[in-house]
Amino acid sequence: MKLASFNVNSVRKRAPNLLRFLDREAPDLVVLQELKCRTEEFPALELQGAGYARHVLGQKGGRNGVAILTRGESELLADRLPGEDEDEQARFLAVAWRGITVAGLYLPNGNSGGAEGLAYKWRWMERLRAWAAAQLDAFAPLAILGDFNVCPTDADLAPGALPPEDALVHPQTRARWRALTHLGLTDALLALHPEEPPFTYWDYGSAFEQNRGLRIDHALLSPELAERLEGSGVDTAARAEESPSDHAPVWITLAG
DNA sequence: ATGCCTTGATAGTCAAGA
């Protein structure tokens, strides 16, 4: 089966792109980020006809908003990341689906809001680590997909694409990424493309044609799902379309 | 090197994205 993550940069603006992606790649599950709309404003897509059910968590204003589309029904497990009760940002969903737990997330960028904005990103990453650790302790087969806003190493960005103090490449951001993956999670894109992990984001303008990109959208798998990993990739066709998102979808295929 | 483009909220610009 195929799972995917797509930061659409406005689901209303990108509804045609999303439908083309679903038609082309036929994922069984896709997590969406940057809906940029309220829950009730999520566009009336032809999803039910294509066999997709959905959980949508929108938010007015800002860039947030996440959703999970599944072939067949799924059970909503969480619509917020535990650990910070006052955090109202729509960035996290988790569902139970076909015997696995799937989280879809939009991790804070961390470059706005000054020191507090960066601190929020790092707290969010620590909360994610704690949540993932609890899932693994309970032996839940776990897949975490989304826009992590983290370039894990210097191989994950074009040289000079970001200044060294950027929140996406900051040493403390990378340390928190390692604390997460070192729980025993497999980076599915890296595992199958270790020599040249593909980029998932290219700035608007000439970045895509110059392949001046970043790898910030990720799929992390618990050990039992990593053993089922058959393929992974980036749907660059979606980024090459007219009026694209600045992100391309990431997909993985699992046996069974 | 930089939000160089893009979007949404809002009413001419501005913040935020990465």
mmCIF file of C-alpha atoms (C1' of nucleotides) in Angstrom:
data_model
loop_
_atom_site.group_PDB
_atom_site.id
_atom_site.type_symbol
_atom_site.label_atom_id
_atom_site.label_comp_id
_atom_site.label_asym_id
_atom_site.label_seq_id
_atom_site.Cartn_x
_atom_site.Cartn_y
_atom_site.Cartn_z
ATOM 1 C CA MET A 1 0.000 0.000 0.000
ATOM 2 C CA LYS A 2 1.041 3.576 -0.661
ATOM 3 C CA LEU A 3 1.158 6.416 1.869
ATOM 4 C CA ALA A 4 1.955 10.026 0.989
ATOM 5 C CA SER A 5 2.465 13.492 2.443
ATOM 6 C CA PHE A 6 1.701 16.695 0.545
ATOM 7 C CA ASN A 7 2.135 20.277 1.750
ATOM 8 C CA VAL A 8 -0.364 21.877 -0.622
ATOM 9 C CA ASN A 9 0.160 25.573 0.288
ATOM 10 C CA SER A 10 -3.597 26.300 0.354
ATOM 11 C CA VAL A 11 -5.908 23.377 -0.312
ATOM 12 C CA ARG A 12 -8.458 25.647 -1.977
ATOM 13 C CA LYS A 13 -5.887 27.036 -4.409
ATOM 14 C CA ARG A 14 -4.360 23.601 -4.953
ATOM 15 C CA ALA A 15 -7.467 21.428 -5.186
ATOM 16 C CA PRO A 16 -6.830 20.622 -8.896
ATOM 17 C CA ASN A 17 -3.202 19.716 -8.138
ATOM 18 C CA LEU A 18 -4.293 17.471 -5.272
ATOM 19 C CA LEU A 19 -6.868 15.687 -7.414
ATOM 20 C CA ARG A 20 -4.297 15.133 -10.177
ATOM 21 C CA PHE A 21 -1.872 13.696 -7.620
ATOM 22 C CA LEU A 22 -4.512 11.328 -6.237
ATOM 23 C CA ASP A 23 -5.388 10.217 -9.749
ATOM 24 C CA ARG A 24 -1.777 9.774 -10.834
ATOM 25 C CA GLU A 25 -0.321 8.045 -7.767
ATOM 26 C CA ALA A 26 -3.457 6.554 -6.195
ATOM 27 C CA PRO A 27 -2.162 6.654 -2.611
ATOM 28 C CA ASP A 28 -4.153 4.679 -0.040
ATOM 29 C CA LEU A 29 -3.510 7.418 2.511
ATOM 30 C CA VAL A 30 -2.301 10.999 2.197
ATOM 31 C CA VAL A 31 -1.601 13.577 4.878
ATOM 32 C CA LEU A 32 -1.969 17.239 3.912
ATOM 33 C CA GLN A 33 -0.414 20.374 5.392
ATOM 34 C CA GLU A 34 -0.873 24.130 5.023
ATOM 35 C CA LEU A 35 -4.586 23.895 4.274
ATOM 36 C CA LYS A 36 -4.836 27.658 4.970
ATOM 37 C CA CYS A 37 -8.576 27.461 5.566
ATOM 38 C CA ARG A 38 -11.147 26.731 8.210
ATOM 39 C CA THR A 39 -12.328 23.151 8.584
ATOM 40 C CA GLU A 40 -15.661 24.019 6.972
ATOM 41 C CA GLU A 41 -13.892 25.701 4.046
ATOM 42 C CA PHE A 42 -12.121 22.499 2.972
ATOM 43 C CA PRO A 43 -13.097 22.243 -0.715
ATOM 44 C CA ALA A 44 -15.743 19.796 -1.854
ATOM 45 C CA LEU A 45 -13.388 17.470 -3.704
ATOM 46 C CA GLU A 46 -14.502 14.352 -5.547
ATOM 47 C CA LEU A 47 -12.992 12.285 -2.762
ATOM 48 C CA GLN A 48 -15.881 10.087 -1.757
ATOM 49 C CA GLY A 49 -16.290 8.960 -5.340
ATOM 50 C CA ALA A 50 -12.615 8.060 -5.370
ATOM 51 C CA GLY A 51 -13.128 6.101 -2.167
ATOM 52 C CA TYR A 52 -11.443 8.506 0.264
ATOM 53 C CA ALA A 53 -12.644 9.342 3.742
ATOM 54 C CA ARG A 54 -11.110 12.293 5.554
ATOM 55 C CA HIS A 55 -10.297 13.950 8.832
ATOM 56 C CA VAL A 56 -9.792 17.715 8.522
ATOM 57 C CA LEU A 57 -8.380 20.119 11.126
ATOM 58 C CA GLY A 58 -8.518 23.644 9.741
ATOM 59 C CA GLN A 59 -7.718 27.043 11.190
ATOM 60 C CA LYS A 60 -8.628 30.589 10.251
ATOM 61 C CA GLY A 61 -5.706 32.780 9.247
ATOM 62 C CA GLY A 62 -2.077 31.792 9.208
ATOM 63 C CA ARG A 63 -0.614 28.857 7.339
ATOM 64 C CA ASN A 64 -1.771 25.976 9.508
ATOM 65 C CA GLY A 65 -4.342 23.282 8.867
ATOM 66 C CA VAL A 66 -3.802 19.554 8.367
ATOM 67 C CA ALA A 67 -5.860 16.670 7.033
ATOM 68 C CA ILE A 68 -5.646 12.918 6.537
ATOM 69 C CA LEU A 69 -7.356 11.251 3.569
ATOM 70 C CA THR A 70 -7.749 7.484 3.653
ATOM 71 C CA ARG A 71 -9.136 4.812 1.398
ATOM 72 C CA GLY A 72 -11.726 3.410 3.741
ATOM 73 C CA GLU A 73 -12.552 4.727 7.170
ATOM 74 C CA SER A 74 -10.033 5.502 9.871
ATOM 75 C CA GLU A 75 -10.442 6.210 13.555
ATOM 76 C CA LEU A 76 -9.312 9.626 14.801
ATOM 77 C CA LEU A 77 -6.839 9.165 17.669
ATOM 78 C CA ALA A 78 -5.676 12.754 18.239
ATOM 79 C CA ASP A 79 -6.111 16.246 16.795
ATOM 80 C CA ARG A 80 -3.434 17.881 18.907
ATOM 81 C CA LEU A 81 0.027 17.012 20.105
ATOM 82 C CA PRO A 82 0.042 16.502 23.887
ATOM 83 C CA GLY A 83 2.271 18.451 26.220
ATOM 84 C CA GLU A 84 1.226 22.100 25.823
ATOM 85 C CA ASP A 85 -2.426 22.749 26.618
ATOM 86 C CA GLU A 86 -2.380 26.370 25.448
ATOM 87 C CA ASP A 87 -1.125 25.410 21.972
ATOM 88 C CA GLU A 88 -4.122 25.937 19.665
ATOM 89 C CA GLN A 89 -2.281 25.662 16.351
ATOM 90 C CA ALA A 90 -3.737 23.148 13.868
ATOM 91 C CA ARG A 91 -0.632 21.109 13.149
ATOM 92 C CA PHE A 92 -1.232 17.485 14.145
ATOM 93 C CA LEU A 93 -3.599 14.601 13.457
ATOM 94 C CA ALA A 94 -3.268 10.910 14.274
ATOM 95 C CA VAL A 95 -5.479 8.079 13.081
ATOM 96 C CA ALA A 96 -5.743 4.312 13.378
ATOM 97 C CA TRP A 97 -6.062 2.797 9.938
ATOM 98 C CA ARG A 98 -5.540 -0.726 8.611
ATOM 99 C CA GLY A 99 -3.875 -1.794 11.832
ATOM 100 C CA ILE A 100 -1.316 0.994 11.961
ATOM 101 C CA THR A 101 -1.101 4.385 13.659
ATOM 102 C CA VAL A 102 -0.492 7.235 11.239
ATOM 103 C CA ALA A 103 0.364 10.781 12.299
ATOM 104 C CA GLY A 104 0.258 13.727 9.909
ATOM 105 C CA LEU A 105 2.024 16.876 11.023
ATOM 106 C CA TYR A 106 3.049 20.394 10.085
ATOM 107 C CA LEU A 107 5.999 21.181 12.319
ATOM 108 C CA PRO A 108 6.570 24.868 13.149
ATOM 109 C CA ASN A 109 8.997 26.644 10.827
ATOM 110 C CA GLY A 110 10.732 28.528 13.637
ATOM 111 C CA ASN A 111 12.038 31.458 11.607
ATOM 112 C CA SER A 112 9.315 33.902 12.652
ATOM 113 C CA GLY A 113 8.398 35.161 16.074
ATOM 114 C CA GLY A 114 11.937 35.741 17.244
ATOM 115 C CA ALA A 115 13.399 33.681 20.082
ATOM 116 C CA GLU A 116 9.964 32.505 21.213
ATOM 117 C CA GLY A 117 9.139 31.276 17.710
ATOM 118 C CA LEU A 118 12.256 29.157 17.660
ATOM 119 C CA ALA A 119 11.672 27.941 21.219
ATOM 120 C CA TYR A 120 8.127 26.905 20.226
ATOM 121 C CA LYS A 121 9.534 24.849 17.359
ATOM 122 C CA TRP A 122 11.976 23.084 19.654
ATOM 123 C CA ARG A 123 9.340 22.433 22.327
ATOM 124 C CA TRP A 124 7.074 21.057 19.603
ATOM 125 C CA MET A 125 9.829 18.668 18.495
ATOM 126 C CA GLU A 126 10.327 17.498 22.083
ATOM 127 C CA ARG A 127 6.568 16.940 22.452
ATOM 128 C CA LEU A 128 6.640 14.912 19.227
ATOM 129 C CA ARG A 129 9.488 12.789 20.534
ATOM 130 C CA ALA A 130 7.551 12.112 23.737
ATOM 131 C CA TRP A 131 4.388 11.191 21.801
ATOM 132 C CA ALA A 132 6.294 8.886 19.439
ATOM 133 C CA ALA A 133 8.106 7.247 22.365
ATOM 134 C CA ALA A 134 4.761 6.464 23.999
ATOM 135 C CA GLN A 135 3.467 4.904 20.771
ATOM 136 C CA LEU A 136 6.572 2.766 20.425
ATOM 137 C CA ASP A 137 6.402 1.743 24.089
ATOM 138 C CA ALA A 138 2.888 0.488 23.356
ATOM 139 C CA PHE A 139 4.203 -1.431 20.306
ATOM 140 C CA ALA A 140 1.974 0.491 17.914
ATOM 141 C CA PRO A 141 3.077 0.088 14.272
ATOM 142 C CA LEU A 142 3.736 3.761 13.608
ATOM 143 C CA ALA A 143 4.161 6.001 10.567
ATOM 144 C CA ILE A 144 4.763 9.740 11.023
ATOM 145 C CA LEU A 145 4.469 11.772 7.837
ATOM 146 C CA GLY A 146 4.494 15.462 7.133
ATOM 147 C CA ASP A 147 6.311 18.730 6.714
ATOM 148 C CA PHE A 148 8.907 18.624 9.496
ATOM 149 C CA ASN A 149 10.647 21.870 8.503
ATOM 150 C CA VAL A 150 13.971 20.156 9.239
ATOM 151 C CA CYS A 151 16.920 19.499 6.919
ATOM 152 C CA PRO A 152 18.483 16.656 8.923
ATOM 153 C CA THR A 153 22.004 17.051 7.486
ATOM 154 C CA ASP A 154 23.876 19.189 4.984
ATOM 155 C CA ALA A 155 23.042 16.566 2.325
ATOM 156 C CA ASP A 156 19.408 17.677 2.656
ATOM 157 C CA LEU A 157 19.730 21.113 1.100
ATOM 158 C CA ALA A 158 21.417 22.648 -1.903
ATOM 159 C CA PRO A 159 24.695 24.275 -0.864
ATOM 160 C CA GLY A 160 24.022 27.782 0.361
ATOM 161 C CA ALA A 161 20.247 27.461 0.028
ATOM 162 C CA LEU A 162 19.822 28.551 3.656
ATOM 163 C CA PRO A 163 22.015 30.556 6.026
ATOM 164 C CA PRO A 164 23.618 28.407 8.749
ATOM 165 C CA GLU A 165 21.572 30.039 11.500
ATOM 166 C CA ASP A 166 18.246 29.218 9.774
ATOM 167 C CA ALA A 167 15.778 27.358 11.986
ATOM 168 C CA LEU A 168 15.579 24.484 9.470
ATOM 169 C CA VAL A 169 19.278 23.656 9.763
ATOM 170 C CA HIS A 170 20.065 24.964 13.254
ATOM 171 C CA PRO A 171 22.257 22.543 15.260
ATOM 172 C CA GLN A 172 19.636 22.397 18.015
ATOM 173 C CA THR A 173 16.924 21.624 15.458
ATOM 174 C CA ARG A 174 19.036 18.792 14.086
ATOM 175 C CA ALA A 175 19.797 17.519 17.591
ATOM 176 C CA ARG A 176 16.061 17.270 18.271
ATOM 177 C CA TRP A 177 15.540 15.487 14.943
ATOM 178 C CA ARG A 178 18.149 12.929 15.972
ATOM 179 C CA ALA A 179 16.528 12.537 19.394
ATOM 180 C CA LEU A 180 13.321 11.670 17.532
ATOM 181 C CA THR A 181 14.781 9.268 14.968
ATOM 182 C CA HIS A 182 17.033 7.621 17.534
ATOM 183 C CA LEU A 183 13.931 6.244 19.204
ATOM 184 C CA GLY A 184 14.179 3.664 16.444
ATOM 185 C CA LEU A 185 12.365 5.364 13.579
ATOM 186 C CA THR A 186 13.492 4.859 9.983
ATOM 187 C CA ASP A 187 13.692 7.835 7.604
ATOM 188 C CA ALA A 188 12.024 6.121 4.625
ATOM 189 C CA LEU A 189 13.377 8.446 1.924
ATOM 190 C CA LEU A 190 16.915 8.307 3.268
ATOM 191 C CA ALA A 191 16.843 4.534 3.797
ATOM 192 C CA LEU A 192 16.191 3.820 0.118
ATOM 193 C CA HIS A 193 18.125 6.779 -1.327
ATOM 194 C CA PRO A 194 21.161 7.056 0.943
ATOM 195 C CA GLU A 195 23.551 8.410 -1.665
ATOM 196 C CA GLU A 196 21.348 11.265 -2.840
ATOM 197 C CA PRO A 197 18.233 11.827 -0.721
ATOM 198 C CA PRO A 198 15.806 13.743 -2.935
ATOM 199 C CA PHE A 199 14.617 17.270 -2.221
ATOM 200 C CA THR A 200 10.940 17.839 -1.420
ATOM 201 C CA TYR A 201 10.711 21.638 -1.530
ATOM 202 C CA TRP A 202 11.881 24.274 -3.976
ATOM 203 C CA ASP A 203 11.309 27.994 -3.514
ATOM 204 C CA TYR A 204 9.130 29.751 -6.057
ATOM 205 C CA GLY A 205 11.050 31.428 -8.852
ATOM 206 C CA SER A 206 13.927 29.554 -10.495
ATOM 207 C CA ALA A 207 14.810 27.169 -7.640
ATOM 208 C CA PHE A 208 13.097 24.113 -9.133
ATOM 209 C CA GLU A 209 14.685 24.368 -12.579
ATOM 210 C CA GLN A 210 18.057 24.822 -10.857
ATOM 211 C CA ASN A 211 17.260 21.997 -8.393
ATOM 212 C CA ARG A 212 18.112 24.343 -5.577
ATOM 213 C CA GLY A 213 15.914 22.651 -3.010
ATOM 214 C CA LEU A 214 15.472 21.307 0.494
ATOM 215 C CA ARG A 215 14.506 17.925 1.953
ATOM 216 C CA ILE A 216 12.102 18.853 4.744
ATOM 217 C CA ASP A 217 9.080 16.588 4.166
ATOM 218 C CA HIS A 218 9.653 13.202 5.718
ATOM 219 C CA ALA A 219 8.182 9.772 6.443
ATOM 220 C CA LEU A 220 9.349 8.035 9.622
ATOM 221 C CA LEU A 221 8.573 4.368 10.272
ATOM 222 C CA SER A 222 8.636 2.172 13.359
ATOM 223 C CA PRO A 223 10.699 -1.039 13.011
ATOM 224 C CA GLU A 224 7.866 -3.342 11.916
ATOM 225 C CA LEU A 225 6.792 -0.896 9.200
ATOM 226 C CA ALA A 226 10.396 -0.293 8.140
ATOM 227 C CA GLU A 227 10.652 -4.024 7.485
ATOM 228 C CA ARG A 228 7.688 -3.683 5.123
ATOM 229 C CA LEU A 229 9.179 -0.686 3.277
ATOM 230 C CA GLU A 230 9.396 -1.424 -0.455
ATOM 231 C CA GLY A 231 9.711 1.974 -2.119
ATOM 232 C CA SER A 232 9.881 5.698 -1.488
ATOM 233 C CA GLY A 233 10.153 8.788 -3.616
ATOM 234 C CA VAL A 234 9.192 12.359 -4.378
ATOM 235 C CA ASP A 235 6.515 13.157 -6.952
ATOM 236 C CA THR A 236 8.423 15.881 -8.777
ATOM 237 C CA ALA A 237 5.763 15.858 -11.507
ATOM 238 C CA ALA A 238 3.502 17.713 -9.073
ATOM 239 C CA ARG A 239 6.126 20.429 -8.601
ATOM 240 C CA ALA A 240 6.584 20.788 -12.386
ATOM 241 C CA GLU A 241 2.899 21.563 -12.984
ATOM 242 C CA GLU A 242 1.359 24.942 -13.647
ATOM 243 C CA SER A 243 0.579 26.817 -10.456
ATOM 244 C CA PRO A 244 2.166 24.243 -8.135
ATOM 245 C CA SER A 245 2.688 24.136 -4.398
ATOM 246 C CA ASP A 246 6.279 24.915 -3.448
ATOM 247 C CA HIS A 247 6.434 21.381 -1.974
ATOM 248 C CA ALA A 248 6.249 18.102 -3.891
ATOM 249 C CA PRO A 249 4.490 15.062 -2.409
ATOM 250 C CA VAL A 250 6.557 12.396 -0.673
ATOM 251 C CA TRP A 251 5.333 8.803 -1.001
ATOM 252 C CA ILE A 252 6.234 5.406 0.413
ATOM 253 C CA THR A 253 5.025 1.906 -0.395
ATOM 254 C CA LEU A 254 4.664 -0.829 2.232
ATOM 255 C CA ALA A 255 4.229 -4.549 1.672
ATOM 256 C CA GLY A 256 0.767 -5.820 2.484
ATOM 257 C "C1'" DA B 1 22.397 36.507 -1.150
ATOM 258 C "C1'" DT B 2 17.655 37.766 -0.842
ATOM 259 C "C1'" DG B 3 11.470 35.501 0.702
ATOM 260 C "C1'" DC B 4 13.745 37.422 -5.596
ATOM 261 C "C1'" DC B 5 7.185 34.582 -5.269
ATOM 262 C "C1'" DT B 6 2.809 33.190 -3.259
ATOM 263 C "C1'" DT B 7 -1.073 33.233 -0.188
ATOM 264 C "C1'" DG B 8 -4.481 35.065 2.934
ATOM 265 C "C1'" DA B 9 -6.270 38.773 5.623
ATOM 266 C "C1'" DT B 10 -7.298 43.140 4.732
ATOM 267 C "C1'" DA B 11 -8.360 47.316 2.360
ATOM 268 C "C1'" DG B 12 -2.780 49.361 0.740
ATOM 269 C "C1'" DT B 13 0.023 46.823 2.435
ATOM 270 C "C1'" DC B 14 1.823 43.296 5.335
ATOM 271 C "C1'" DA B 15 3.144 38.987 7.646
ATOM 272 C "C1'" DA B 16 4.583 34.455 6.937
ATOM 273 C "C1'" DG B 17 6.405 30.823 4.456
ATOM 274 C "C1'" DA B 18 11.577 28.071 3.995
#
